[in-house]
CSV table of C-alpha atoms and ligand atoms in Angstrom, one decimal:
chain,number,residue,atom,x,y,z
A,2,MET,CA,50.0,0.0,6.7
A,3,TRP,CA,50.8,-1.1,10.1
A,4,THR,CA,48.9,-4.3,9.8
A,5,ILE,CA,48.8,-7.4,12.2
A,6,GLY,CA,50.7,-10.4,10.6
A,7,GLY,CA,51.5,-8.5,7.9
A,8,THR,CA,48.3,-8.4,5.7
A,9,PHE,CA,45.1,-6.0,6.1
A,10,PRO,CA,42.9,-6.9,7.2
A,11,GLY,CA,44.9,-9.3,9.5
A,12,PRO,CA,44.6,-13.0,9.4
A,13,THR,CA,41.1,-14.2,10.3
A,14,LEU,CA,41.0,-16.2,13.4
A,15,GLU,CA,38.4,-18.9,13.0
A,16,SER,CA,37.6,-21.1,16.3
A,17,PRO,CA,34.3,-23.5,17.2
A,18,ILE,CA,32.7,-21.8,20.2
A,19,ALA,CA,33.7,-23.0,23.5
A,20,GLN,CA,36.9,-24.2,22.1
A,21,GLY,CA,38.9,-21.0,23.4
A,22,MET,CA,41.6,-19.5,21.9
A,23,ILE,CA,45.4,-18.2,23.5
A,24,VAL,CA,46.7,-15.1,21.3
A,25,GLU,CA,50.0,-13.6,21.9
A,26,TRP,CA,50.0,-10.1,20.2
A,27,GLN,CA,53.6,-8.9,20.1
A,28,ASN,CA,54.1,-5.3,19.2
A,29,ARG,CA,57.0,-5.1,16.7
A,30,LEU,CA,56.0,-1.7,15.4
A,31,PRO,CA,58.5,0.7,14.3
A,32,ALA,CA,60.2,3.4,16.8
A,33,ARG,CA,58.4,6.4,15.2
A,34,HIS,CA,54.4,6.8,14.6
A,35,LEU,CA,52.8,6.8,11.1
A,36,PHE,CA,50.7,9.9,11.9
A,37,ALA,CA,50.7,13.1,13.7
A,38,ILE,CA,49.8,12.4,17.7
A,39,ASP,CA,47.8,14.8,19.4
A,40,HIS,CA,49.8,15.0,23.0
A,41,THR,CA,46.9,17.2,24.2
A,42,LEU,CA,44.6,14.3,24.6
A,43,HIS,CA,44.1,12.5,27.3
A,44,GLY,CA,45.9,9.4,27.7
A,45,ALA,CA,48.5,10.5,24.9
A,46,GLY,CA,50.7,12.9,26.7
A,47,ARG,CA,54.4,13.5,25.8
A,48,ASN,CA,55.4,11.7,28.7
A,49,LEU,CA,54.3,8.5,27.2
A,50,PRO,CA,55.8,6.3,24.2
A,51,ASP,CA,54.4,7.5,20.6
A,52,VAL,CA,54.2,4.1,19.5
A,53,ARG,CA,52.1,2.0,21.7
A,54,ALA,CA,49.5,-0.9,21.0
A,55,VAL,CA,46.8,-3.2,22.6
A,56,ILE,CA,44.7,-5.3,20.7
A,57,HIS,CA,40.9,-5.9,21.8
A,58,LEU,CA,38.3,-8.5,20.6
A,59,HIS,CA,35.1,-6.6,19.6
A,60,GLY,CA,32.1,-8.6,20.5
A,61,GLY,CA,34.3,-11.2,22.5
A,62,ARG,CA,33.2,-12.4,26.0
A,63,THR,CA,36.5,-12.2,27.4
A,64,ARG,CA,37.5,-11.7,31.0
A,65,ALA,CA,38.8,-8.3,31.6
A,66,ALA,CA,42.5,-9.2,32.3
A,67,SER,CA,42.4,-10.3,28.2
A,68,ASP,CA,39.9,-7.7,27.2
A,69,GLY,CA,42.6,-5.1,25.9
A,70,TYR,CA,41.9,-2.3,28.5
A,71,PRO,CA,43.1,1.2,26.7
A,72,GLU,CA,45.8,1.5,29.0
A,73,SER,CA,47.4,-1.8,29.1
A,74,TRP,CA,49.3,-0.9,25.8
A,75,THR,CA,52.8,-2.5,25.1
A,76,VAL,CA,55.6,-0.9,23.2
A,77,PRO,CA,57.9,-2.5,20.5
A,78,GLY,CA,60.0,-5.2,21.4
A,79,HIS,CA,60.9,-8.7,21.9
A,80,SER,CA,61.4,-8.9,25.3
A,81,PRO,CA,58.4,-10.9,27.4
A,82,GLY,CA,57.0,-7.4,28.6
A,83,ASN,CA,56.4,-6.2,24.8
A,84,SER,CA,53.5,-8.6,24.3
A,85,GLN,CA,49.9,-8.9,25.1
A,86,ILE,CA,48.7,-12.4,26.0
A,87,CYS,CA,45.0,-13.3,26.0
A,88,HIS,CA,42.7,-15.9,26.1
A,89,TYR,CA,39.6,-15.9,24.5
A,90,PRO,CA,37.2,-18.7,25.9
A,91,SER,CA,34.6,-18.1,23.1
A,92,LEU,CA,31.9,-19.4,25.3
A,93,GLN,CA,29.1,-17.5,23.5
A,94,HIS,CA,27.1,-17.9,20.1
A,95,ALA,CA,28.6,-18.1,16.7
A,96,ALA,CA,29.5,-14.4,15.5
A,97,PRO,CA,31.3,-12.7,13.2
A,98,LEU,CA,33.8,-10.7,15.6
A,99,PHE,CA,36.9,-8.6,15.0
A,100,TYR,CA,40.0,-7.5,16.6
A,101,HIS,CA,41.5,-4.1,16.5
A,102,ASP,CA,43.8,-1.7,18.4
A,103,HIS,CA,42.3,0.2,21.4
A,104,THR,CA,45.1,2.1,22.6
A,105,MET,CA,44.5,5.1,24.9
A,106,GLY,CA,44.6,8.4,22.8
A,107,ILE,CA,45.7,7.0,19.7
A,108,ASN,CA,43.2,4.3,18.6
A,109,ARG,CA,41.8,6.3,15.5
A,110,LEU,CA,45.5,6.4,14.1
A,111,ASN,CA,46.6,2.7,15.0
A,112,THR,CA,43.2,1.5,13.6
A,113,TRP,CA,43.3,3.6,10.6
A,114,ALA,CA,46.9,2.2,9.8
A,115,GLY,CA,45.6,-1.2,9.6
A,116,MET,CA,45.6,-3.0,13.0
A,117,MET,CA,42.4,-5.0,12.4
A,118,GLY,CA,41.1,-8.2,11.4
A,119,PHE,CA,38.2,-10.7,11.6
A,120,CYS,CA,37.6,-13.4,14.1
A,121,ILE,CA,34.9,-15.9,13.0
A,122,LEU,CA,33.4,-18.2,15.7
A,123,ARG,CA,31.7,-21.0,14.4
A,124,ASP,CA,29.2,-23.2,15.8
A,125,ALA,CA,28.2,-26.9,14.5
A,126,ARG,CA,24.8,-26.7,15.6
A,127,GLU,CA,24.2,-24.2,12.6
A,128,ASP,CA,25.6,-26.9,10.0
A,129,PRO,CA,21.9,-28.4,9.5
A,130,LEU,CA,20.9,-25.0,8.1
A,131,ASN,CA,23.3,-25.6,5.3
A,132,LEU,CA,24.5,-22.1,4.7
A,133,PRO,CA,27.0,-21.5,2.1
A,134,ALA,CA,30.4,-22.6,3.2
A,135,GLY,CA,34.1,-23.0,2.6
A,136,SER,CA,34.9,-20.9,-0.5
A,137,ARG,CA,31.2,-19.5,-0.6
A,138,ASP,CA,31.5,-17.9,3.1
A,139,ILE,CA,33.6,-14.6,2.7
A,140,PRO,CA,34.3,-12.1,5.1
A,141,ILE,CA,34.7,-8.6,3.9
A,142,LEU,CA,35.9,-5.7,5.9
A,143,ILE,CA,35.1,-2.7,4.2
A,144,CYS,CA,36.6,0.7,5.4
A,145,ASP,CA,37.3,4.3,4.0
A,146,ARG,CA,41.0,5.4,3.7
A,147,THR,CA,42.6,8.4,2.6
A,148,LEU,CA,45.2,7.9,0.0
A,149,ARG,CA,48.1,11.0,-1.1
A,150,ALA,CA,48.8,11.4,-4.8
A,151,ASP,CA,51.6,8.9,-4.3
A,152,GLY,CA,49.4,6.4,-3.1
A,153,GLN,CA,50.5,6.2,0.5
A,154,LEU,CA,48.1,6.1,3.4
A,155,ASP,CA,47.4,9.5,4.7
A,156,TYR,CA,45.3,10.9,7.9
A,157,PRO,CA,44.0,14.2,8.1
A,158,VAL,CA,45.2,16.9,10.7
A,159,SER,CA,43.5,19.9,12.1
A,160,GLU,CA,44.7,23.2,11.2
A,161,LYS,CA,45.7,23.9,15.0
A,162,PRO,CA,49.4,23.6,15.3
A,163,GLY,CA,50.5,21.3,17.9
A,164,GLU,CA,47.0,20.2,18.2
A,165,PRO,CA,46.1,17.5,15.1
A,166,TRP,CA,43.1,15.8,16.4
A,167,VAL,CA,39.8,16.3,14.1
A,168,PRO,CA,36.7,15.4,15.3
A,169,GLU,CA,36.0,13.2,12.2
A,170,ALA,CA,38.2,11.4,9.5
A,171,PHE,CA,36.4,10.4,6.2
A,172,GLY,CA,38.3,9.0,3.2
A,173,ASP,CA,37.6,8.8,-0.4
A,174,ALA,CA,39.1,5.6,-1.2
A,175,ILE,CA,36.8,2.8,-0.1
A,176,LEU,CA,38.7,-0.5,0.4
A,177,ALA,CA,37.3,-4.0,0.5
A,178,ASN,CA,39.7,-6.4,2.1
A,179,GLY,CA,42.5,-3.7,1.7
A,180,LYS,CA,41.9,-3.5,-2.3
A,181,LEU,CA,40.9,-0.3,-4.0
A,182,LEU,CA,37.8,-1.0,-6.3
A,183,PRO,CA,38.4,-5.1,-6.4
A,184,TYR,CA,36.4,-7.7,-8.3
A,185,LEU,CA,35.6,-11.0,-7.0
A,186,ASP,CA,34.8,-14.1,-9.5
A,187,VAL,CA,31.6,-16.1,-8.3
A,188,GLU,CA,29.9,-19.0,-9.4
A,189,PRO,CA,26.1,-18.6,-10.1
A,190,ALA,CA,25.1,-19.9,-6.7
A,191,LEU,CA,24.2,-18.7,-3.0
A,192,TYR,CA,26.9,-16.8,-1.3
A,193,ARG,CA,27.5,-15.8,2.4
A,194,PHE,CA,28.8,-12.4,3.2
A,195,ARG,CA,30.1,-11.4,6.6
A,196,LEU,CA,30.3,-7.6,6.2
A,197,LEU,CA,32.1,-5.1,8.8
A,198,ASN,CA,32.2,-1.7,8.5
A,199,GLY,CA,36.0,-1.2,9.5
A,200,SER,CA,35.9,3.0,9.0
A,201,ASN,CA,36.8,5.4,11.7
A,202,GLY,CA,33.5,7.4,11.1
A,203,ARG,CA,31.8,6.6,7.8
A,204,PHE,CA,28.4,4.9,7.8
A,205,PHE,CA,27.9,2.6,5.1
A,206,ARG,CA,24.4,2.1,3.1
A,207,PHE,CA,25.2,-0.8,1.3
A,208,SER,CA,23.1,-2.2,-1.6
A,209,LEU,CA,23.7,-4.5,-4.8
A,210,THR,CA,23.2,-3.3,-8.1
A,211,ASN,CA,23.5,-4.4,-11.7
A,212,ARG,CA,24.8,-1.5,-13.7
A,213,PRO,CA,23.8,-0.1,-15.9
A,214,HIS,CA,20.2,-1.0,-14.9
A,215,ASP,CA,20.8,0.4,-11.5
A,216,ASP,CA,18.1,-1.9,-10.0
A,217,ALA,CA,18.6,-2.4,-6.0
A,218,LEU,CA,18.7,-6.2,-6.0
A,219,GLN,CA,17.4,-7.9,-3.1
A,220,PHE,CA,19.6,-9.8,-0.7
A,221,PHE,CA,19.0,-11.5,2.6
A,222,VAL,CA,20.5,-10.8,5.9
A,223,ILE,CA,21.2,-13.6,8.2
A,224,ALA,CA,23.2,-12.2,11.3
A,225,SER,CA,23.8,-9.1,13.0
A,226,ASP,CA,26.8,-8.2,15.4
A,227,GLN,CA,26.1,-11.4,17.6
A,228,GLY,CA,25.2,-13.9,15.2
A,229,LEU,CA,21.9,-15.4,13.5
A,230,LEU,CA,19.0,-13.8,13.4
A,231,ALA,CA,15.4,-15.7,14.1
A,232,ALA,CA,14.9,-15.7,10.2
A,233,PRO,CA,16.4,-14.2,6.9
A,234,VAL,CA,15.2,-10.6,6.5
A,235,PRO,CA,14.8,-9.6,2.5
A,236,LEU,CA,16.5,-6.2,2.2
A,237,ARG,CA,17.7,-4.1,-0.7
A,238,ARG,CA,19.6,-1.7,1.3
A,239,ILE,CA,21.3,-2.0,4.6
A,240,THR,CA,23.2,0.5,7.1
A,241,LEU,CA,26.2,-0.1,8.9
A,242,ALA,CA,27.5,2.0,11.5
A,243,PRO,CA,31.5,1.6,12.2
A,244,ALA,CA,32.0,-1.7,13.9
A,245,GLU,CA,28.4,-2.9,12.9
A,246,ARG,CA,28.3,-6.3,11.4
A,247,ALA,CA,26.0,-8.0,9.0
A,248,GLU,CA,26.0,-11.3,7.1
A,249,VAL,CA,24.0,-11.5,4.1
A,250,LEU,CA,23.0,-14.4,1.7
A,251,ILE,CA,23.2,-12.9,-2.1
A,252,ASP,CA,22.0,-15.5,-4.6
A,253,PHE,CA,23.8,-15.1,-7.9
A,254,THR,CA,22.0,-17.9,-9.6
A,255,PRO,CA,19.7,-15.5,-11.9
A,256,PHE,CA,23.0,-13.6,-12.9
A,257,ALA,CA,25.3,-15.9,-14.7
A,258,GLY,CA,27.6,-13.9,-17.1
A,259,GLN,CA,26.9,-10.7,-15.6
A,260,HIS,CA,28.6,-8.0,-13.5
A,261,LEU,CA,26.7,-6.9,-10.1
A,262,GLU,CA,28.4,-4.1,-7.7
A,263,LEU,CA,28.2,-3.7,-3.9
A,264,ILE,CA,28.0,0.0,-3.4
A,265,SER,CA,27.2,2.5,-0.8
A,266,ASP,CA,25.4,5.6,-2.1
A,267,SER,CA,27.7,6.5,-4.9
A,268,PHE,CA,30.6,4.7,-4.0
A,269,GLN,CA,31.5,1.7,-6.0
A,270,ILE,CA,33.2,-0.8,-3.6
A,271,LEU,CA,33.2,-4.3,-4.8
A,272,GLN,CA,32.4,-5.8,-8.1
A,273,PHE,CA,31.2,-9.6,-8.5
A,274,ARG,CA,31.7,-11.2,-11.8
A,275,VAL,CA,29.3,-14.1,-12.0
A,276,ALA,CA,30.6,-16.9,-14.3
A,277,THR,CA,28.4,-18.6,-16.8
A,278,GLY,CA,26.8,-21.9,-16.5
A,279,GLY,CA,28.0,-22.7,-13.1
A,280,SER,CA,31.7,-23.3,-13.8
A,281,LEU,CA,34.4,-21.1,-12.9
A,282,GLY,CA,37.8,-21.3,-15.0
A,283,THR,CA,38.7,-24.0,-17.4
A,284,ASN,CA,39.8,-26.3,-14.6
A,285,LYS,CA,36.7,-26.1,-12.4
A,286,VAL,CA,34.4,-28.8,-12.4
A,287,VAL,CA,30.7,-28.0,-13.5
A,288,ILE,CA,28.3,-28.2,-10.3
A,289,PRO,CA,25.2,-30.3,-11.4
A,290,SER,CA,22.1,-28.5,-10.0
A,291,ALA,CA,21.3,-31.5,-8.2
A,292,ALA,CA,24.3,-31.1,-6.0
A,293,ARG,CA,23.3,-27.8,-5.4
A,294,SER,CA,20.1,-28.2,-3.6
A,295,ALA,CA,21.7,-27.0,-0.4
A,296,ASP,CA,21.0,-23.4,-2.3
A,297,THR,CA,17.9,-22.6,-0.7
A,298,ILE,CA,17.5,-20.0,2.1
A,299,PRO,CA,16.5,-21.5,5.1
A,300,SER,CA,13.2,-19.8,6.4
A,301,THR,CA,14.2,-19.8,10.0
A,302,LEU,CA,17.9,-19.6,11.8
A,303,HIS,CA,18.3,-19.3,15.2
A,304,PRO,CA,15.6,-18.3,18.3
A,305,THR,CA,16.1,-15.0,19.5
A,306,PRO,CA,13.6,-14.6,22.1
A,307,ARG,CA,12.9,-11.5,23.0
A,308,ILE,CA,14.1,-10.0,26.6
A,309,PRO,CA,10.8,-8.7,28.2
A,310,GLU,CA,11.5,-4.9,30.0
A,311,SER,CA,10.3,-6.6,33.1
A,312,ALA,CA,13.7,-8.6,33.3
A,313,ALA,CA,15.6,-5.3,34.0
A,314,VAL,CA,16.3,-4.6,37.5
A,315,ARG,CA,17.3,-0.8,36.8
A,316,THR,CA,17.4,1.7,34.0
A,317,ARG,CA,20.2,4.2,33.7
A,318,ARG,CA,19.9,7.3,31.7
A,319,LEU,CA,23.0,8.1,30.1
A,320,THR,CA,23.4,11.7,27.6
A,321,LEU,CA,25.6,11.8,24.5
A,322,ASP,CA,26.9,15.1,24.6
A,323,GLU,CA,28.6,18.0,22.6
A,324,ASN,CA,31.1,19.6,24.8
A,325,MET,CA,32.7,22.7,23.8
A,326,ASP,CA,36.2,22.9,24.9
A,327,TYR,CA,37.0,26.5,25.2
A,328,ILE,CA,40.8,25.8,25.4
A,329,ARG,CA,41.1,23.4,22.5
A,330,ARG,CA,38.5,26.0,20.6
A,331,SER,CA,37.0,22.8,19.5
A,332,MET,CA,33.8,20.6,19.7
A,333,GLY,CA,34.5,17.3,22.0
A,334,MET,CA,31.9,14.7,22.8
A,335,LEU,CA,31.3,13.1,26.1
A,336,LEU,CA,29.2,10.0,27.5
A,337,ASN,CA,26.9,11.4,30.5
A,338,ASN,CA,28.9,14.5,30.5
A,339,THR,CA,31.9,12.7,32.1
A,340,PRO,CA,35.3,12.5,31.2
A,341,TRP,CA,37.5,9.2,31.1
A,342,HIS,CA,39.5,9.7,34.2
A,343,ALA,CA,36.5,10.3,36.5
A,344,PRO,CA,35.3,7.7,39.1
A,345,ILE,CA,33.4,4.5,37.7
A,346,THR,CA,29.6,5.4,38.0
A,347,GLU,CA,28.3,2.3,36.0
A,348,LYS,CA,28.3,-0.8,38.1
A,349,PRO,CA,25.9,-3.4,37.0
A,350,VAL,CA,26.2,-6.5,39.1
A,351,LEU,CA,27.1,-9.8,37.1
A,352,HIS,CA,24.1,-11.9,36.0
A,353,SER,CA,21.8,-9.0,36.3
A,354,THR,CA,19.5,-7.2,33.4
A,355,GLU,CA,19.7,-3.7,32.8
A,356,ILE,CA,18.1,-1.1,30.7
A,357,TRP,CA,20.5,1.7,29.2
A,358,GLU,CA,19.1,4.7,27.6
A,359,PHE,CA,21.0,6.9,25.5
A,360,VAL,CA,19.8,10.4,25.5
A,361,ASN,CA,21.4,11.8,22.3
A,362,LEU,CA,21.7,15.6,22.9
A,363,THR,CA,24.2,15.9,19.9
A,364,ASP,CA,23.8,16.3,16.2
A,365,ASP,CA,25.5,13.2,15.3
A,366,SER,CA,24.6,9.5,15.2
A,367,HIS,CA,26.8,7.9,17.7
A,368,PRO,CA,27.6,3.7,17.3
A,369,ILE,CA,27.7,2.9,21.3
A,370,HIS,CA,29.5,-0.3,22.3
A,371,LEU,CA,29.9,-2.0,25.3
A,372,HIS,CA,32.7,-4.6,25.7
A,373,LEU,CA,31.9,-8.0,27.1
A,374,VAL,CA,28.3,-8.1,26.8
A,375,ARG,CA,25.7,-8.8,23.9
A,376,PHE,CA,22.3,-6.8,24.0
A,377,GLN,CA,19.1,-6.3,22.3
A,378,ILE,CA,17.6,-2.9,20.9
A,379,LEU,CA,14.4,-2.0,22.4
A,380,ASP,CA,13.5,1.2,20.5
A,381,ARG,CA,14.3,4.6,19.4
A,382,ARG,CA,12.1,7.5,20.5
A,383,PRO,CA,12.3,11.4,19.4
A,384,PHE,CA,12.4,13.9,22.0
A,385,ASP,CA,13.0,17.6,22.6
A,386,GLN,CA,16.6,18.2,22.9
A,387,PHE,CA,16.1,21.9,23.8
A,388,ALA,CA,13.7,20.7,26.7
A,389,TYR,CA,16.1,18.4,28.1
A,390,GLN,CA,19.1,20.7,28.0
A,391,SER,CA,17.2,23.8,29.7
A,392,LYS,CA,14.5,21.7,32.1
A,393,GLY,CA,16.4,18.2,32.2
A,394,THR,CA,13.0,16.5,31.5
A,395,LEU,CA,12.2,14.4,28.4
A,396,HIS,CA,9.4,15.4,26.3
A,397,PHE,CA,8.7,13.0,23.3
A,398,PHE,CA,7.7,14.2,19.9
A,399,GLY,CA,6.5,10.9,19.0
A,400,PRO,CA,6.0,7.1,19.5
A,401,ALA,CA,8.7,5.1,20.3
A,402,LYS,CA,10.0,3.3,17.2
A,403,PRO,CA,11.0,-0.7,17.0
A,404,PRO,CA,14.3,-1.7,15.8
A,405,ALA,CA,14.6,-2.5,12.2
A,406,PRO,CA,14.0,-6.3,11.4
A,407,GLU,CA,17.7,-6.6,10.5
A,408,GLU,CA,18.4,-5.2,14.3
A,409,MET,CA,16.2,-7.6,16.0
A,410,GLY,CA,18.8,-10.1,16.8
A,411,TRP,CA,21.8,-9.8,19.2
A,412,LYS,CA,23.9,-6.7,19.0
A,413,ASP,CA,27.0,-5.2,20.6
A,414,THR,CA,27.0,-1.7,19.0
A,415,VAL,CA,24.0,0.2,18.5
A,416,ARG,CA,23.5,3.8,16.6
A,417,ALA,CA,22.1,6.3,18.7
A,418,ASP,CA,20.8,8.8,16.4
A,419,PRO,CA,20.7,12.4,17.2
A,420,ALA,CA,17.8,13.6,19.5
A,421,MET,CA,16.5,10.2,19.8
A,422,VAL,CA,16.6,8.2,23.0
A,423,THR,CA,18.1,4.8,22.0
A,424,ARG,CA,17.1,1.9,24.7
A,425,ILE,CA,18.8,-1.2,24.9
A,426,ILE,CA,18.2,-4.2,27.5
A,427,ILE,CA,21.5,-5.9,28.5
A,428,PRO,CA,22.1,-9.0,30.2
A,429,PHE,CA,25.5,-8.6,32.2
A,430,ASP,CA,26.5,-12.2,31.8
A,431,GLY,CA,30.0,-13.3,31.5
A,432,TYR,CA,32.7,-11.9,34.2
A,433,ALA,CA,32.9,-9.4,37.0
A,434,GLY,CA,35.6,-6.9,36.1
A,435,ARG,CA,36.2,-3.5,34.6
A,436,TYR,CA,35.4,-3.0,31.1
A,437,ILE,CA,34.6,0.2,29.0
A,438,TRP,CA,31.9,1.6,26.9
A,439,HIS,CA,32.4,3.8,24.2
A,440,CYS,CA,31.5,5.5,20.8
A,441,HIS,CA,32.8,3.7,17.9
A,442,ILE,CA,33.8,6.9,15.9
A,443,LEU,CA,37.2,6.6,16.7
A,444,GLU,CA,38.0,10.1,16.8
A,445,HIS,CA,35.3,10.7,19.5
A,446,GLU,CA,36.3,7.7,21.3
A,447,ASP,CA,40.0,9.0,21.5
A,448,ASN,CA,38.7,12.6,22.7
A,449,GLU,CA,36.5,11.2,25.8
A,450,MET,CA,33.8,9.9,24.3
A,451,MET,CA,34.7,6.6,26.2
A,452,ARG,CA,34.0,5.6,29.8
A,453,PRO,CA,35.0,2.7,32.3
A,454,TYR,CA,32.4,0.5,33.8
A,455,GLU,CA,32.3,-2.5,36.2
A,456,VAL,CA,30.6,-5.5,36.7
A,457,LEU,CA,30.3,-6.3,40.1
A,458,PRO,CA,30.5,-9.9,41.4
A,459,GLU,CA,26.9,-11.5,41.8
A,460,GLY,CA,25.4,-10.7,45.2
A,461,SER,CA,26.8,-7.2,45.3
A,462,HIS,CA,24.6,-4.0,45.2
A,463,SER,CA,25.2,-1.5,42.8
B,737,CU,CU1,30.5,9.6,18.9
């Protein structure tokens, strides 16, 4: 793999909020790329070096200069120009963030190669909640990859000579923190897991089972992309699109001596081996039950008042489009029918609030991510794709559906489902500057499903 810091996932960055971090990302990749580059894609031409990298902190409220713009890549080497120095002020809520490559035209290859890891922002104001901590607070990056018969990492290619890009890459090996079918020894106690879907394109539907009984066991969702929900949400199954996160509490207390499994549909992902009687191994001190009084699930977490629609100064209607490329003879995807290099069209003003509605004209669900900001999901509403294509009018097939309870917190990535209008409300807080928004299916992103946007200084007219 091509990793950050020599491990996959890369080292977990941890910081209290508002303390700030300065990270120097040094590019010491080898001279040849691990996978086949499609030089016909925008930003990946033969005139550019094959091996390039730039790191983005996903979900970070970061100044544009440190955000990892896709064209601000570095090349391998040890001289000063070969590293990217980023300031992450972390002036935001505690949240499970992650960093990953974002290089123009080859992001899907670099990230698949392994260039990603967690960044956990903590807030001491959460301490009174007594959530599981230390060895019972575990980030788990789950992703699919393809392994060749000799065990080496592989990435699919198309059948077209010289144009290896594929519209989607799905692997049949599911890795949890880089391991295939691993197990985790746990105590019969309450645990906090921070789940991240690190796949290029695979959606997961996680559940917890006690095979062979195959019951879908209950767990509690306590946080989404941008931190704690208002209250824990009991669930037996949760969908995570690429780049979405969920924090869950699992209580292993009733399962002493049993094996449980985290699964997604038919895939086994991770086995939990629950110790008997509160001890783990021979040297471990048995925790008296009185000392575990913190093993309760809080009834409330963090207030997340809903932003009223009236707070928005404007609404932008943005289509998600399929685009038949007759030269490439393949289907590409676009945002608002506009390629990456066209002039910037979305220019919200700093500290203003907008509603963006994604009119999905494709047959795919696209996880849409905006850099810099956090947002709330307003609703999803089914509409007539044909009427929109032919007349440009929105004809709805039914009422708007509110987001699921586990989506009611702050988000930075939203599932825009096919034939639905997905609406989000976004306070553009943070910094003025040029950022991007894109589909987080990395094959789509690399082939034009990404656009710049610009936050204008306060007092400007958008
Ligand atoms: Cu997409």
